[in-house]
Amino acid sequence: MKKILMTPGPVELHPRVRKAMSRQVVSHRSTEFHQLIESITENARKIFKTSGDIFILTSSGTLAVECALANLLELGDTVFIPVYGVFGKRMSEAAEQYGGRVVNISLDWNKALSIDELEDTLTHNNDVEIVSFVHNETSTGTMVKELSRISEIVKKYGKLLVVDAVSSLGGVPIPVEKLGIDVCVTGAQKCLAGPPGISLISVSDEAWKKILSKSSRTPSYIDLKKYRQFMEKLETPFTPAVNLMYGLDEALKIIIEKGVENWWRNHYECSQLLYNQLESSGLTIHSLKEYRSITVAAAYPPQGINPKTLVEEMEQRGVTIAEGMDKLKDKIIRIACMGNINKKKIKYVMSKLRECVETLKSDNTKL
Ligand SMILES: Cc1ncc(COP(=O)(O)O)c(C=O)c1O
């Protein structure tokens, strides 16, 4: 049976990426490794649109987000973290664990951060030093759409800006340098179509000032000062997942060959097709229209159909999609629009979804 992975990360790997990972390992202190790290960071810069620092972590996205916070936060520093889903909640908990005083606002989970909420919070909380948010809430299928206005406001108030773009960088334009994003984090296994277990983090000059002025120590494995020191000789401080890096390198090369702008456009066009087909198949989109994610669609099945059963039914037809998380568990399904996607694939997945919906509807009428 043809199998298709449509979860919002990890995503399917291109045969070239799989091949790249199966090669013999090299020493992470060798010239070959130096070339590898140089190639990854050079291509990553073209996707992050920055000439600044980018580091590679042998970690999934969660630790990379923690790395951002742990390096910036001093005990008692105030950080604004709006919460509109699971990953915002996780970010907020991490900020507290690393000593931050978190100013939260809880938004409905069918929204994402908007200009008004940001401005309002910053006007009423002078002590905020860092604004940190999830760009694409993978748990709810919502995305911050006014990123450039939002970053403008953060900069107008003179704050540092941290963005969790784990499930969006590569899928939509996030020109880190132009927007003044101080730390931007992404995972390899989502829109970059690389393997899981590796992540990228960009760090601006402003962020460095804060990191270097911090008096408390950062946990060694995620201490960016160490990464910077080793990066001078094109190395990482600890043994990295070398073969995953070969996979990521190949994945980035594919994006560059296809053209970053084309890669973004493909995500956009496929997401529009996906939303149209979900709606015409009787599903209801969870996110408000103005916050709809371009990289993951979250939807309620037609009435009377249980999301978990729908996910299982899809699995039996060879298509893996995801259920909801946290308070959206047993309510929605989630289908990714990330990485190696194309319209043919979306149409195929949606034809299977319609089949499942029809089967489950007729099962219900038999009851
Ligand atoms: C927005 C966002 N942030 C953080 C994470 C955590 O990443 P990981 O599962 O790679 O640890 C995810 C994972 O789906 C995510 O979507």
Short mmCIF file of C-alpha atoms and ligand atoms in Angstrom, two decimals:
data_model
loop_
_atom_site.label_atom_id
_atom_site.label_comp_id
_atom_site.label_asym_id
_atom_site.label_seq_id
_atom_site.Cartn_x
_atom_site.Cartn_y
_atom_site.Cartn_z
CA MET A 1 0.00 0.00 0.00
CA LYS A 2 1.23 3.52 -0.86
CA LYS A 3 2.08 5.30 2.42
CA ILE A 4 2.04 9.07 2.85
CA LEU A 5 3.19 11.01 5.89
CA MET A 6 1.17 14.20 6.34
CA THR A 7 1.78 14.98 10.01
CA PRO A 8 2.94 18.52 10.86
CA GLY A 9 6.45 17.28 11.33
CA PRO A 10 8.26 15.13 10.73
CA VAL A 11 7.60 15.22 7.00
CA GLU A 12 8.59 12.85 4.20
CA LEU A 13 12.20 12.91 3.13
CA HIS A 14 13.39 13.27 -0.43
CA PRO A 15 15.33 10.19 -1.64
CA ARG A 16 18.43 12.41 -1.93
CA VAL A 17 18.15 13.31 1.77
CA ARG A 18 17.80 9.65 2.75
CA LYS A 19 20.81 8.75 0.66
CA ALA A 20 22.88 11.57 2.14
CA MET A 21 22.20 10.28 5.65
CA SER A 22 23.28 6.74 4.81
CA ARG A 23 26.87 7.71 4.02
CA GLN A 24 29.85 6.85 6.24
CA VAL A 25 30.15 9.11 9.28
CA VAL A 26 33.03 11.61 9.47
CA SER A 27 34.84 13.04 12.48
CA HIS A 28 33.36 16.30 13.68
CA ARG A 29 36.90 17.67 13.92
CA SER A 30 37.76 16.94 10.27
CA THR A 31 37.98 19.10 7.15
CA GLU A 32 35.04 17.23 5.65
CA PHE A 33 32.95 18.25 8.63
CA HIS A 34 34.10 21.86 8.32
CA GLN A 35 32.82 21.84 4.73
CA LEU A 36 29.54 20.33 5.85
CA ILE A 37 28.85 22.93 8.54
CA GLU A 38 29.83 25.72 6.17
CA SER A 39 27.49 24.44 3.49
CA ILE A 40 24.55 24.14 5.92
CA THR A 41 25.02 27.58 7.43
CA GLU A 42 25.54 29.27 4.05
CA ASN A 43 22.34 27.79 2.64
CA ALA A 44 20.42 28.32 5.88
CA ARG A 45 21.34 32.02 5.70
CA LYS A 46 19.69 32.19 2.28
CA ILE A 47 16.47 30.82 3.77
CA PHE A 48 16.57 32.79 7.05
CA LYS A 49 17.59 35.79 4.90
CA THR A 50 20.33 36.84 7.23
CA SER A 51 24.05 37.43 7.02
CA GLY A 52 24.30 36.92 10.78
CA ASP A 53 25.05 33.95 12.99
CA ILE A 54 23.27 30.65 12.57
CA PHE A 55 24.01 27.65 14.76
CA ILE A 56 23.11 24.00 14.36
CA LEU A 57 21.90 22.13 17.41
CA THR A 58 21.64 18.40 17.77
CA SER A 59 18.22 18.69 19.29
CA SER A 60 14.59 18.82 18.36
CA GLY A 61 12.77 22.16 18.29
CA THR A 62 11.87 22.12 21.98
CA LEU A 63 15.47 22.35 23.13
CA ALA A 64 16.23 24.97 20.51
CA VAL A 65 13.44 27.17 21.90
CA GLU A 66 14.79 26.55 25.41
CA CYS A 67 18.25 27.45 24.13
CA ALA A 68 16.98 30.83 22.93
CA LEU A 69 15.38 31.60 26.28
CA ALA A 70 18.12 30.16 28.48
CA ASN A 71 20.78 32.26 26.76
CA LEU A 72 18.84 35.52 26.94
CA LEU A 73 17.13 35.34 30.29
CA GLU A 74 18.64 36.55 33.52
CA LEU A 75 16.80 35.76 36.76
CA GLY A 76 13.79 38.10 36.98
CA ASP A 77 13.92 39.41 33.40
CA THR A 78 10.45 40.11 32.10
CA VAL A 79 9.41 38.39 28.92
CA PHE A 80 6.10 38.74 27.11
CA ILE A 81 4.77 35.45 25.76
CA PRO A 82 1.27 35.36 24.28
CA VAL A 83 -0.31 31.91 24.44
CA TYR A 84 -2.67 30.56 21.79
CA GLY A 85 -1.75 26.88 21.74
CA VAL A 86 0.41 24.08 23.07
CA PHE A 87 3.74 25.44 21.88
CA GLY A 88 3.16 28.89 23.34
CA LYS A 89 2.34 27.23 26.65
CA ARG A 90 5.54 25.20 26.41
CA MET A 91 7.55 28.33 25.61
CA SER A 92 6.05 30.13 28.58
CA GLU A 93 6.86 27.26 30.97
CA ALA A 94 10.42 27.13 29.67
CA ALA A 95 10.86 30.88 30.17
CA GLU A 96 9.80 30.47 33.80
CA GLN A 97 12.13 27.52 34.28
CA TYR A 98 15.04 29.67 33.10
CA GLY A 99 14.23 32.41 35.58
CA GLY A 100 12.05 34.69 33.49
CA ARG A 101 9.10 36.63 34.83
CA VAL A 102 6.50 35.89 32.22
CA VAL A 103 3.82 38.34 31.18
CA ASN A 104 1.20 36.18 29.52
CA ILE A 105 -1.90 36.93 27.60
CA SER A 106 -4.12 34.00 26.77
CA LEU A 107 -5.80 34.26 23.42
CA ASP A 108 -8.48 32.04 21.91
CA TRP A 109 -6.86 29.07 20.26
CA ASN A 110 -8.27 29.96 16.85
CA LYS A 111 -6.15 33.13 16.79
CA ALA A 112 -2.52 34.20 16.97
CA LEU A 113 -0.81 37.35 18.21
CA SER A 114 -2.18 40.55 16.65
CA ILE A 115 -0.82 44.11 16.55
CA ASP A 116 -3.39 45.46 19.01
CA GLU A 117 -2.64 42.87 21.67
CA LEU A 118 1.08 43.41 21.31
CA GLU A 119 0.85 47.19 21.48
CA ASP A 120 -1.52 47.05 24.41
CA THR A 121 0.76 44.74 26.37
CA LEU A 122 3.88 46.76 25.67
CA THR A 123 2.22 50.04 26.64
CA HIS A 124 1.12 48.60 29.97
CA ASN A 125 4.29 46.65 30.79
CA ASN A 126 7.35 48.87 30.61
CA ASP A 127 9.51 46.26 32.23
CA VAL A 128 9.19 43.77 29.37
CA GLU A 129 12.65 43.21 27.88
CA ILE A 130 11.92 40.39 25.50
CA VAL A 131 8.94 39.59 23.30
CA SER A 132 8.79 35.92 22.44
CA PHE A 133 6.09 34.12 20.50
CA VAL A 134 5.23 31.15 18.35
CA HIS A 135 4.93 32.23 14.74
CA ASN A 136 3.00 29.18 13.62
CA GLU A 137 0.98 27.35 16.30
CA THR A 138 1.21 23.83 14.96
CA SER A 139 -1.23 22.59 17.58
CA THR A 140 -4.06 24.82 16.32
CA GLY A 141 -3.20 25.68 12.72
CA THR A 142 -2.88 29.41 13.33
CA MET A 143 -0.14 31.76 12.16
CA VAL A 144 0.94 35.31 13.01
CA LYS A 145 0.27 37.04 9.69
CA GLU A 146 1.44 40.58 10.41
CA LEU A 147 4.98 39.63 11.22
CA SER A 148 6.60 42.74 9.77
CA ARG A 149 4.26 45.15 11.62
CA ILE A 150 4.70 43.12 14.78
CA SER A 151 8.48 43.25 14.59
CA GLU A 152 8.30 46.99 13.82
CA ILE A 153 6.35 47.55 17.04
CA VAL A 154 8.69 45.36 19.10
CA LYS A 155 11.62 47.39 17.77
CA LYS A 156 9.80 50.71 18.31
CA TYR A 157 9.57 49.79 21.98
CA GLY A 158 13.23 48.71 21.98
CA LYS A 159 12.66 45.07 22.97
CA LEU A 160 14.42 41.93 21.92
CA LEU A 161 12.40 39.66 19.65
CA VAL A 162 12.46 35.86 19.84
CA VAL A 163 10.44 33.85 17.33
CA ASP A 164 9.66 30.15 17.43
CA ALA A 165 9.43 29.44 13.71
CA VAL A 166 9.88 25.71 14.20
CA SER A 167 6.98 24.84 11.92
CA SER A 168 7.05 27.79 9.52
CA LEU A 169 10.56 28.83 8.56
CA GLY A 170 11.10 27.72 4.98
CA GLY A 171 7.35 27.53 4.37
CA VAL A 172 6.72 31.26 4.42
CA PRO A 173 9.04 34.27 4.17
CA ILE A 174 10.58 35.18 7.53
CA PRO A 175 13.39 37.55 6.55
CA VAL A 176 15.09 37.52 9.92
CA GLU A 177 17.56 40.36 9.38
CA LYS A 178 15.09 42.75 7.72
CA LEU A 179 12.50 42.11 10.43
CA GLY A 180 15.03 42.53 13.22
CA ILE A 181 14.27 39.14 14.74
CA ASP A 182 16.94 38.67 17.38
CA VAL A 183 16.67 34.95 17.83
CA CYS A 184 14.78 32.76 15.39
CA VAL A 185 14.46 29.03 15.86
CA THR A 186 13.44 26.34 13.44
CA GLY A 187 13.38 22.55 13.25
CA ALA A 188 14.81 20.60 10.33
CA GLN A 189 11.87 18.20 10.16
CA LYS A 190 9.14 20.59 9.05
CA CYS A 191 9.20 23.08 6.18
CA LEU A 192 12.87 22.45 5.42
CA ALA A 193 12.04 18.78 4.79
CA GLY A 194 15.07 17.56 6.68
CA PRO A 195 15.34 14.80 9.28
CA PRO A 196 13.99 15.13 12.84
CA GLY A 197 16.44 15.67 15.70
CA ILE A 198 18.27 18.74 14.49
CA SER A 199 17.48 22.43 14.63
CA LEU A 200 18.78 25.82 13.57
CA ILE A 201 18.95 29.04 15.55
CA SER A 202 19.84 32.52 14.31
CA VAL A 203 21.28 35.13 16.67
CA SER A 204 21.47 38.88 16.00
CA ASP A 205 24.14 41.33 17.22
CA GLU A 206 21.59 42.82 19.65
CA ALA A 207 20.91 39.38 21.07
CA TRP A 208 24.65 38.83 21.50
CA LYS A 209 24.93 41.99 23.59
CA LYS A 210 22.33 40.60 25.98
CA ILE A 211 23.81 37.08 25.97
CA LEU A 212 27.30 38.38 26.72
CA SER A 213 26.14 40.74 29.45
CA LYS A 214 24.31 37.99 31.31
CA SER A 215 25.93 37.17 34.64
CA SER A 216 24.21 33.84 35.38
CA ARG A 217 25.42 30.70 33.64
CA THR A 218 23.63 28.97 30.80
CA PRO A 219 23.41 25.14 30.78
CA SER A 220 26.50 23.96 28.97
CA TYR A 221 24.88 21.95 26.16
CA ILE A 222 22.86 24.96 25.01
CA ASP A 223 25.34 27.72 25.81
CA LEU A 224 25.48 29.74 22.59
CA LYS A 225 28.78 31.34 23.61
CA LYS A 226 30.36 27.90 23.25
CA TYR A 227 28.71 27.40 19.85
CA ARG A 228 30.07 30.75 18.67
CA GLN A 229 33.55 29.94 19.88
CA PHE A 230 33.58 26.59 18.08
CA MET A 231 31.93 28.00 14.97
CA GLU A 232 35.06 30.08 14.44
CA LYS A 233 36.75 26.83 13.43
CA LEU A 234 33.56 25.51 11.75
CA GLU A 235 32.86 23.03 14.51
CA THR A 236 30.31 22.35 17.23
CA PRO A 237 31.27 22.15 20.91
CA PHE A 238 29.91 18.61 21.31
CA THR A 239 29.61 15.57 19.05
CA PRO A 240 26.74 16.50 16.73
CA ALA A 241 24.39 14.18 14.83
CA VAL A 242 26.71 14.19 11.82
CA ASN A 243 24.56 12.07 9.55
CA LEU A 244 21.46 14.09 10.31
CA MET A 245 23.51 17.11 9.32
CA TYR A 246 24.29 15.46 5.98
CA GLY A 247 20.55 14.96 5.58
CA LEU A 248 19.79 18.58 6.43
CA ASP A 249 22.54 19.77 4.09
CA GLU A 250 20.97 17.89 1.20
CA ALA A 251 17.48 19.13 2.12
CA LEU A 252 18.69 22.74 2.08
CA LYS A 253 20.48 22.20 -1.23
CA ILE A 254 17.21 21.00 -2.73
CA ILE A 255 15.40 24.16 -1.55
CA ILE A 256 18.15 26.39 -2.94
CA GLU A 257 18.11 24.53 -6.27
CA LYS A 258 14.33 24.89 -6.55
CA GLY A 259 14.53 28.52 -5.39
CA VAL A 260 13.53 29.72 -1.93
CA GLU A 261 10.77 31.94 -3.35
CA ASN A 262 9.36 28.98 -5.32
CA TRP A 263 9.48 26.84 -2.18
CA TRP A 264 7.45 29.48 -0.31
CA ARG A 265 5.01 29.87 -3.21
CA ASN A 266 4.46 26.12 -3.35
CA HIS A 267 3.60 26.06 0.36
CA TYR A 268 1.13 28.89 -0.13
CA GLU A 269 -0.57 27.40 -3.19
CA CYS A 270 -0.81 23.93 -1.68
CA SER A 271 -2.26 25.36 1.54
CA GLN A 272 -4.99 27.20 -0.41
CA LEU A 273 -5.86 24.00 -2.24
CA LEU A 274 -5.91 22.08 1.03
CA TYR A 275 -8.25 24.59 2.73
CA ASN A 276 -10.59 24.69 -0.29
CA GLN A 277 -10.80 20.93 -0.42
CA LEU A 278 -11.28 20.55 3.32
CA GLU A 279 -14.19 22.96 3.24
CA SER A 280 -15.76 21.47 0.14
CA SER A 281 -15.50 18.05 1.79
CA GLY A 282 -17.64 19.20 4.71
CA LEU A 283 -14.94 19.94 7.28
CA THR A 284 -14.84 23.20 9.23
CA ILE A 285 -11.54 25.04 9.56
CA HIS A 286 -10.59 25.66 13.18
CA SER A 287 -8.62 28.87 12.74
CA LEU A 288 -10.21 32.24 12.03
CA LYS A 289 -9.60 33.07 8.39
CA GLU A 290 -7.16 35.91 9.05
CA TYR A 291 -4.93 33.62 11.14
CA ARG A 292 -4.98 30.49 8.98
CA SER A 293 -1.64 28.76 8.93
CA ILE A 294 0.04 28.16 5.60
CA THR A 295 1.91 25.11 6.81
CA VAL A 296 -0.68 23.13 8.78
CA ALA A 297 -4.44 22.98 8.48
CA ALA A 298 -6.56 22.14 11.51
CA ALA A 299 -10.20 21.22 10.93
CA TYR A 300 -13.30 19.77 12.59
CA PRO A 301 -14.68 16.68 10.85
CA PRO A 302 -18.29 16.76 9.66
CA GLN A 303 -20.80 16.31 12.47
CA GLY A 304 -21.05 12.82 13.91
CA ILE A 305 -17.52 11.82 12.85
CA ASN A 306 -14.98 11.32 15.57
CA PRO A 307 -11.58 12.88 14.73
CA LYS A 308 -9.65 9.97 16.23
CA THR A 309 -11.64 7.48 14.14
CA LEU A 310 -11.04 9.61 11.06
CA VAL A 311 -7.29 9.64 11.71
CA GLU A 312 -7.33 5.84 12.17
CA GLU A 313 -9.39 5.34 9.02
CA MET A 314 -6.88 7.45 7.08
CA GLU A 315 -4.04 5.40 8.52
CA GLN A 316 -5.68 2.24 7.21
CA ARG A 317 -5.62 3.81 3.77
CA GLY A 318 -1.93 4.58 4.13
CA VAL A 319 -2.16 8.30 4.98
CA THR A 320 -0.85 9.46 8.35
CA ILE A 321 -2.38 12.69 9.61
CA ALA A 322 -2.48 14.06 13.15
CA GLU A 323 -5.06 14.46 15.86
CA GLY A 324 -5.59 17.57 17.95
CA MET A 325 -3.52 18.27 21.05
CA ASP A 326 -4.39 19.38 24.58
CA LYS A 327 -7.83 20.98 24.68
CA LEU A 328 -8.31 20.32 20.96
CA LYS A 329 -7.72 16.58 21.40
CA ASP A 330 -10.73 14.59 20.16
CA LYS A 331 -11.97 17.72 18.41
CA ILE A 332 -9.86 18.37 15.32
CA ILE A 333 -7.59 16.71 12.81
CA ARG A 334 -4.39 18.30 11.50
CA ILE A 335 -2.89 17.91 8.04
CA ALA A 336 0.53 19.27 7.21
CA CYS A 337 1.37 21.41 4.25
CA MET A 338 5.12 21.37 4.76
CA GLY A 339 8.27 20.43 2.93
CA ASN A 340 8.00 18.10 -0.06
CA ILE A 341 4.39 18.77 -0.87
CA ASN A 342 2.69 19.30 -4.19
CA LYS A 343 -0.85 19.70 -5.46
CA LYS A 344 -1.04 16.09 -6.66
CA LYS A 345 -0.21 14.86 -3.16
CA ILE A 346 -2.78 17.18 -1.56
CA LYS A 347 -5.45 15.99 -4.01
CA TYR A 348 -4.59 12.36 -3.29
CA VAL A 349 -4.73 12.89 0.49
CA MET A 350 -8.03 14.71 0.16
CA SER A 351 -9.50 11.96 -2.02
CA LYS A 352 -8.63 9.49 0.76
CA LEU A 353 -10.13 11.83 3.35
CA ARG A 354 -13.38 12.05 1.41
CA GLU A 355 -13.48 8.26 1.14
CA CYS A 356 -13.02 8.00 4.92
CA VAL A 357 -15.71 10.59 5.60
CA GLU A 358 -18.17 8.72 3.36
CA THR A 359 -17.34 5.38 5.01
CA LEU A 360 -17.75 6.76 8.51
CA LYS A 361 -20.98 8.54 7.57
CA SER A 362 -22.48 5.33 6.23
CA ASP A 363 -21.24 3.42 9.32
CA ASN A 364 -23.11 5.99 11.43
CA THR A 365 -26.34 5.57 9.47
CA LYS A 366 -26.10 1.77 9.97
CA LEU A 367 -26.06 2.26 13.76
C1 LIG B 1 5.77 25.65 16.84
C2 LIG B 1 6.52 24.52 17.46
N1 LIG B 1 7.40 24.80 18.42
C3 LIG B 1 8.12 23.84 19.02
C4 LIG B 1 7.96 22.52 18.66
C5 LIG B 1 8.75 21.47 19.34
O1 LIG B 1 9.56 20.85 18.40
P1 LIG B 1 10.08 19.35 18.61
O2 LIG B 1 8.87 18.46 18.59
O3 LIG B 1 10.96 19.18 17.41
O4 LIG B 1 10.77 19.31 19.89
C6 LIG B 1 7.05 22.18 17.67
C7 LIG B 1 6.82 20.79 17.28
O5 LIG B 1 5.89 20.44 16.59
C8 LIG B 1 6.31 23.21 17.05
O6 LIG B 1 5.45 22.93 16.09
#
